Amino acid sequence: MLFVCLGNICRSPTAEAVFRKRCETLMLDLSFDSAGTSSNHVGETSDPRSIRHAELRGYSMTHRARQIQNEDFDLFDLILTMDDSNFGNVMEMFEAYSKSNPGQGLSSQKIMKVTDFCQRAELDHVPDPYYGKAVDFELVIDLLEEAAEGFLQVLHKK
Ligand code: 4NP
């Protein structure tokens, strides 16, 4: 599964780390990666604030930022975006790609918002913490842990 945010230095690499750890604990054989819609931070390690807050909860973040590319639509069965803006940008890119590759049977249903898996949260997106404070980075992890639980429940019911 691929997680997507804007810069790929805060939310989506955190999502990758949280989902990886939760799924690995259950010995689920899934692959995890993340990417940004923008190229602004390509090659950078994750934001030190994200790394620190994740570490406090036992998650390790070693990702280097990259930009989402068309190949990702072939490689991943599930692409989870963080907010409406990421979702819209990824959908736009997907529509253009699937139009130019009509025979491949690509489905836009594999593109969702990660919060679609949240069952209790009042928010329908993971807010961008980049200009925020510690509580904003904590909220990112709260939402992603809830989403990971919801995702595992959906898997369990299948
Ligand atoms: P992310 O956060 O999309 O969660 O990685 C951001 C990181 C950088 C910027 C914005 C959001 N930026 O404007 O540089």
PDB file of C-alpha atoms and ligand atoms in Angstrom:
ATOM      1  CA  MET A   1       0.000   0.000   0.000  1.00  0.00           C
ATOM      2  CA  LEU A   2       1.127   3.526  -0.811  1.00  0.00           C
ATOM      3  CA  PHE A   3       0.482   6.538   1.432  1.00  0.00           C
ATOM      4  CA  VAL A   4       0.398   9.981  -0.145  1.00  0.00           C
ATOM      5  CA  CYS A   5       0.549  13.516   1.281  1.00  0.00           C
ATOM      6  CA  LEU A   6       1.903  16.803  -0.058  1.00  0.00           C
ATOM      7  CA  GLY A   7       5.584  16.868   0.901  1.00  0.00           C
ATOM      8  CA  ASN A   8       6.179  13.208   1.888  1.00  0.00           C
ATOM      9  CA  ILE A   9       8.117  14.336   4.957  1.00  0.00           C
ATOM     10  CA  CYS A  10       5.414  14.450   7.678  1.00  0.00           C
ATOM     11  CA  ARG A  11       2.097  12.599   7.299  1.00  0.00           C
ATOM     12  CA  SER A  12       2.623   9.892   4.675  1.00  0.00           C
ATOM     13  CA  PRO A  13       5.971   8.572   5.993  1.00  0.00           C
ATOM     14  CA  THR A  14       4.359   8.496   9.452  1.00  0.00           C
ATOM     15  CA  ALA A  15       1.445   6.531   7.998  1.00  0.00           C
ATOM     16  CA  GLU A  16       3.885   4.133   6.350  1.00  0.00           C
ATOM     17  CA  ALA A  17       5.646   3.521   9.690  1.00  0.00           C
ATOM     18  CA  VAL A  18       2.431   3.106  11.702  1.00  0.00           C
ATOM     19  CA  PHE A  19       0.735   0.730   9.223  1.00  0.00           C
ATOM     20  CA  ARG A  20       3.950  -1.255   8.720  1.00  0.00           C
ATOM     21  CA  LYS A  21       4.372  -1.869  12.438  1.00  0.00           C
ATOM     22  CA  ARG A  22       0.705  -2.744  13.031  1.00  0.00           C
ATOM     23  CA  CYS A  23       0.567  -5.130  10.093  1.00  0.00           C
ATOM     24  CA  GLU A  24       3.980  -6.706  10.787  1.00  0.00           C
ATOM     25  CA  THR A  25       2.924  -7.542  14.323  1.00  0.00           C
ATOM     26  CA  LEU A  26       0.186  -9.652  12.744  1.00  0.00           C
ATOM     27  CA  MET A  27       2.636 -11.193  10.247  1.00  0.00           C
ATOM     28  CA  LEU A  28       0.689  -9.755   7.311  1.00  0.00           C
ATOM     29  CA  ASP A  29       2.693  -9.895   4.105  1.00  0.00           C
ATOM     30  CA  LEU A  30       2.009  -6.437   2.689  1.00  0.00           C
ATOM     31  CA  SER A  31       4.381  -3.845   1.249  1.00  0.00           C
ATOM     32  CA  PHE A  32       4.420  -0.241   2.416  1.00  0.00           C
ATOM     33  CA  ASP A  33       5.726   2.914   0.815  1.00  0.00           C
ATOM     34  CA  SER A  34       4.893   6.620   0.720  1.00  0.00           C
ATOM     35  CA  ALA A  35       5.174   9.522  -1.690  1.00  0.00           C
ATOM     36  CA  GLY A  36       4.294  13.201  -2.050  1.00  0.00           C
ATOM     37  CA  THR A  37       2.285  14.993  -4.702  1.00  0.00           C
ATOM     38  CA  SER A  38       4.925  17.753  -4.743  1.00  0.00           C
ATOM     39  CA  SER A  39       8.620  17.419  -5.584  1.00  0.00           C
ATOM     40  CA  ASN A  40       9.720  20.062  -3.066  1.00  0.00           C
ATOM     41  CA  HIS A  41      11.345  17.692  -0.569  1.00  0.00           C
ATOM     42  CA  VAL A  42      12.477  14.836  -2.822  1.00  0.00           C
ATOM     43  CA  GLY A  43      15.472  12.988  -1.359  1.00  0.00           C
ATOM     44  CA  GLU A  44      15.052  14.449   2.141  1.00  0.00           C
ATOM     45  CA  THR A  45      14.665  12.436   5.306  1.00  0.00           C
ATOM     46  CA  SER A  46      11.377  12.932   7.152  1.00  0.00           C
ATOM     47  CA  ASP A  47      10.726  16.053   9.234  1.00  0.00           C
ATOM     48  CA  PRO A  48      12.630  15.659  12.539  1.00  0.00           C
ATOM     49  CA  ARG A  49       9.453  16.517  14.460  1.00  0.00           C
ATOM     50  CA  SER A  50       7.584  13.640  12.793  1.00  0.00           C
ATOM     51  CA  ILE A  51      10.489  11.285  13.469  1.00  0.00           C
ATOM     52  CA  ARG A  52      10.634  12.307  17.140  1.00  0.00           C
ATOM     53  CA  HIS A  53       6.898  11.995  17.805  1.00  0.00           C
ATOM     54  CA  ALA A  54       6.765   8.667  15.991  1.00  0.00           C
ATOM     55  CA  GLU A  55       9.742   7.345  17.978  1.00  0.00           C
ATOM     56  CA  LEU A  56       8.003   8.260  21.227  1.00  0.00           C
ATOM     57  CA  ARG A  57       5.319   5.752  20.257  1.00  0.00           C
ATOM     58  CA  GLY A  58       7.742   3.106  19.046  1.00  0.00           C
ATOM     59  CA  TYR A  59       7.634   3.745  15.295  1.00  0.00           C
ATOM     60  CA  SER A  60      10.779   4.004  13.213  1.00  0.00           C
ATOM     61  CA  MET A  61      10.879   6.313  10.172  1.00  0.00           C
ATOM     62  CA  THR A  62      13.716   5.869   7.672  1.00  0.00           C
ATOM     63  CA  HIS A  63      11.950   6.953   4.488  1.00  0.00           C
ATOM     64  CA  ARG A  64      13.435   9.413   1.958  1.00  0.00           C
ATOM     65  CA  ALA A  65      10.919  11.656   0.243  1.00  0.00           C
ATOM     66  CA  ARG A  66       9.894  10.927  -3.322  1.00  0.00           C
ATOM     67  CA  GLN A  67       7.187  12.150  -5.665  1.00  0.00           C
ATOM     68  CA  ILE A  68       4.310   9.896  -6.738  1.00  0.00           C
ATOM     69  CA  GLN A  69       4.649   8.631 -10.310  1.00  0.00           C
ATOM     70  CA  ASN A  70       2.397   6.860 -12.822  1.00  0.00           C
ATOM     71  CA  GLU A  71       4.095   3.526 -12.181  1.00  0.00           C
ATOM     72  CA  ASP A  72       2.665   3.612  -8.640  1.00  0.00           C
ATOM     73  CA  PHE A  73      -0.827   3.075 -10.074  1.00  0.00           C
ATOM     74  CA  ASP A  74       0.361  -0.283 -11.442  1.00  0.00           C
ATOM     75  CA  LEU A  75       2.439  -1.262  -8.417  1.00  0.00           C
ATOM     76  CA  PHE A  76       0.005  -0.628  -5.543  1.00  0.00           C
ATOM     77  CA  ASP A  77      -3.432  -2.118  -4.835  1.00  0.00           C
ATOM     78  CA  LEU A  78      -4.299   0.561  -2.329  1.00  0.00           C
ATOM     79  CA  ILE A  79      -3.303   4.240  -2.376  1.00  0.00           C
ATOM     80  CA  LEU A  80      -4.261   6.130   0.778  1.00  0.00           C
ATOM     81  CA  THR A  81      -4.155   9.931   0.710  1.00  0.00           C
ATOM     82  CA  MET A  82      -4.231  12.244   3.724  1.00  0.00           C
ATOM     83  CA  ASP A  83      -6.656  15.016   2.745  1.00  0.00           C
ATOM     84  CA  ASP A  84      -9.014  16.213   0.006  1.00  0.00           C
ATOM     85  CA  SER A  85      -6.276  18.112  -1.748  1.00  0.00           C
ATOM     86  CA  ASN A  86      -3.964  15.075  -2.019  1.00  0.00           C
ATOM     87  CA  PHE A  87      -6.955  12.937  -3.001  1.00  0.00           C
ATOM     88  CA  GLY A  88      -7.946  15.340  -5.790  1.00  0.00           C
ATOM     89  CA  ASN A  89      -4.395  15.614  -7.116  1.00  0.00           C
ATOM     90  CA  VAL A  90      -3.847  11.852  -7.109  1.00  0.00           C
ATOM     91  CA  MET A  91      -7.236  11.250  -8.787  1.00  0.00           C
ATOM     92  CA  GLU A  92      -6.416  13.772 -11.503  1.00  0.00           C
ATOM     93  CA  MET A  93      -3.102  12.070 -12.154  1.00  0.00           C
ATOM     94  CA  PHE A  94      -4.793   8.659 -12.147  1.00  0.00           C
ATOM     95  CA  GLU A  95      -7.509   9.743 -14.636  1.00  0.00           C
ATOM     96  CA  ALA A  96      -4.871  11.020 -17.070  1.00  0.00           C
ATOM     97  CA  TYR A  97      -2.812   7.855 -16.705  1.00  0.00           C
ATOM     98  CA  SER A  98      -5.719   5.407 -17.053  1.00  0.00           C
ATOM     99  CA  LYS A  99      -7.013   7.313 -20.102  1.00  0.00           C
ATOM    100  CA  SER A 100      -3.675   6.870 -21.830  1.00  0.00           C
ATOM    101  CA  ASN A 101      -3.597   3.166 -20.827  1.00  0.00           C
ATOM    102  CA  PRO A 102      -7.208   2.070 -21.446  1.00  0.00           C
ATOM    103  CA  GLY A 103      -6.519  -1.666 -21.748  1.00  0.00           C
ATOM    104  CA  GLN A 104      -5.057  -2.085 -18.290  1.00  0.00           C
ATOM    105  CA  GLY A 105      -8.309  -2.162 -16.332  1.00  0.00           C
ATOM    106  CA  LEU A 106      -7.053   0.214 -13.657  1.00  0.00           C
ATOM    107  CA  SER A 107      -9.634   1.110 -11.024  1.00  0.00           C
ATOM    108  CA  SER A 108      -9.858   4.432  -9.225  1.00  0.00           C
ATOM    109  CA  GLN A 109     -11.443   2.565  -6.306  1.00  0.00           C
ATOM    110  CA  LYS A 110      -8.000   1.790  -4.991  1.00  0.00           C
ATOM    111  CA  ILE A 111      -7.512   5.479  -4.243  1.00  0.00           C
ATOM    112  CA  MET A 112      -9.030   6.492  -0.906  1.00  0.00           C
ATOM    113  CA  LYS A 113      -8.445   8.779   2.045  1.00  0.00           C
ATOM    114  CA  VAL A 114      -6.746   7.042   4.961  1.00  0.00           C
ATOM    115  CA  THR A 115      -9.421   8.440   7.299  1.00  0.00           C
ATOM    116  CA  ASP A 116     -12.041   6.379   5.432  1.00  0.00           C
ATOM    117  CA  PHE A 117     -10.823   3.613   7.753  1.00  0.00           C
ATOM    118  CA  CYS A 118     -11.342   5.667  10.936  1.00  0.00           C
ATOM    119  CA  GLN A 119     -14.442   4.697  12.894  1.00  0.00           C
ATOM    120  CA  ARG A 120     -14.459   7.235  15.723  1.00  0.00           C
ATOM    121  CA  ALA A 121     -12.534  10.315  14.574  1.00  0.00           C
ATOM    122  CA  GLU A 122     -14.466  13.500  13.988  1.00  0.00           C
ATOM    123  CA  LEU A 123     -12.041  14.566  11.274  1.00  0.00           C
ATOM    124  CA  ASP A 124     -12.346  13.285   7.709  1.00  0.00           C
ATOM    125  CA  HIS A 125      -8.717  14.062   6.881  1.00  0.00           C
ATOM    126  CA  VAL A 126      -5.254  14.110   8.456  1.00  0.00           C
ATOM    127  CA  PRO A 127      -4.418  17.812   8.919  1.00  0.00           C
ATOM    128  CA  ASP A 128      -1.052  19.063   7.688  1.00  0.00           C
ATOM    129  CA  PRO A 129       1.161  19.557  10.793  1.00  0.00           C
ATOM    130  CA  TYR A 130       4.044  21.283   8.972  1.00  0.00           C
ATOM    131  CA  TYR A 131       3.329  24.778  10.334  1.00  0.00           C
ATOM    132  CA  GLY A 132       1.890  23.415  13.569  1.00  0.00           C
ATOM    133  CA  LYS A 133       3.036  22.458  17.058  1.00  0.00           C
ATOM    134  CA  ALA A 134       3.659  19.236  18.976  1.00  0.00           C
ATOM    135  CA  VAL A 135      -0.090  18.591  19.430  1.00  0.00           C
ATOM    136  CA  ASP A 136      -0.556  18.681  15.676  1.00  0.00           C
ATOM    137  CA  PHE A 137       2.101  15.992  15.182  1.00  0.00           C
ATOM    138  CA  GLU A 138       0.480  13.923  17.934  1.00  0.00           C
ATOM    139  CA  LEU A 139      -2.914  14.245  16.234  1.00  0.00           C
ATOM    140  CA  VAL A 140      -1.407  12.892  13.002  1.00  0.00           C
ATOM    141  CA  ILE A 141      -0.297   9.729  14.830  1.00  0.00           C
ATOM    142  CA  ASP A 142      -3.624   9.417  16.713  1.00  0.00           C
ATOM    143  CA  LEU A 143      -5.549   9.483  13.435  1.00  0.00           C
ATOM    144  CA  LEU A 144      -3.177   7.102  11.686  1.00  0.00           C
ATOM    145  CA  GLU A 145      -3.275   4.584  14.532  1.00  0.00           C
ATOM    146  CA  GLU A 146      -7.066   4.671  14.410  1.00  0.00           C
ATOM    147  CA  ALA A 147      -7.008   4.244  10.631  1.00  0.00           C
ATOM    148  CA  ALA A 148      -4.629   1.281  10.928  1.00  0.00           C
ATOM    149  CA  GLU A 149      -6.983  -0.380  13.439  1.00  0.00           C
ATOM    150  CA  GLY A 150      -9.923   0.214  11.101  1.00  0.00           C
ATOM    151  CA  PHE A 151      -7.978  -1.176   8.161  1.00  0.00           C
ATOM    152  CA  LEU A 152      -7.139  -4.354  10.088  1.00  0.00           C
ATOM    153  CA  GLN A 153     -10.778  -4.777  11.031  1.00  0.00           C
ATOM    154  CA  VAL A 154     -11.812  -4.543   7.377  1.00  0.00           C
ATOM    155  CA  LEU A 155      -9.187  -7.167   6.474  1.00  0.00           C
ATOM    156  CA  HIS A 156     -10.396  -9.382   9.291  1.00  0.00           C
ATOM    157  CA  LYS A 157     -13.998  -9.297   8.016  1.00  0.00           C
ATOM    158  CA  LYS A 158     -13.030 -10.296   4.459  1.00  0.00           C
TER     159      LYS A 158
HETATM  160  P1  4NP B   1       3.351  16.599   4.573  1.00  0.00           P
HETATM  161  O1  4NP B   1       3.630  18.017   5.231  1.00  0.00           O
HETATM  162  O2  4NP B   1       2.534  16.850   3.320  1.00  0.00           O
HETATM  163  O3  4NP B   1       2.587  15.902   5.624  1.00  0.00           O
HETATM  164  O4  4NP B   1       4.708  15.989   4.286  1.00  0.00           O
HETATM  165  C1  4NP B   1       4.167  19.100   4.545  1.00  0.00           C
HETATM  166  C2  4NP B   1       5.538  19.200   4.390  1.00  0.00           C
HETATM  167  C3  4NP B   1       6.091  20.302   3.750  1.00  0.00           C
HETATM  168  C4  4NP B   1       5.251  21.305   3.288  1.00  0.00           C
HETATM  169  C5  4NP B   1       3.885  21.205   3.446  1.00  0.00           C
HETATM  170  C6  4NP B   1       3.336  20.079   4.069  1.00  0.00           C
HETATM  171  N1  4NP B   1       5.800  22.455   2.657  1.00  0.00           N
HETATM  172  O5  4NP B   1       5.034  23.376   2.363  1.00  0.00           O
HETATM  173  O6  4NP B   1       7.027  22.517   2.450  1.00  0.00           O
END
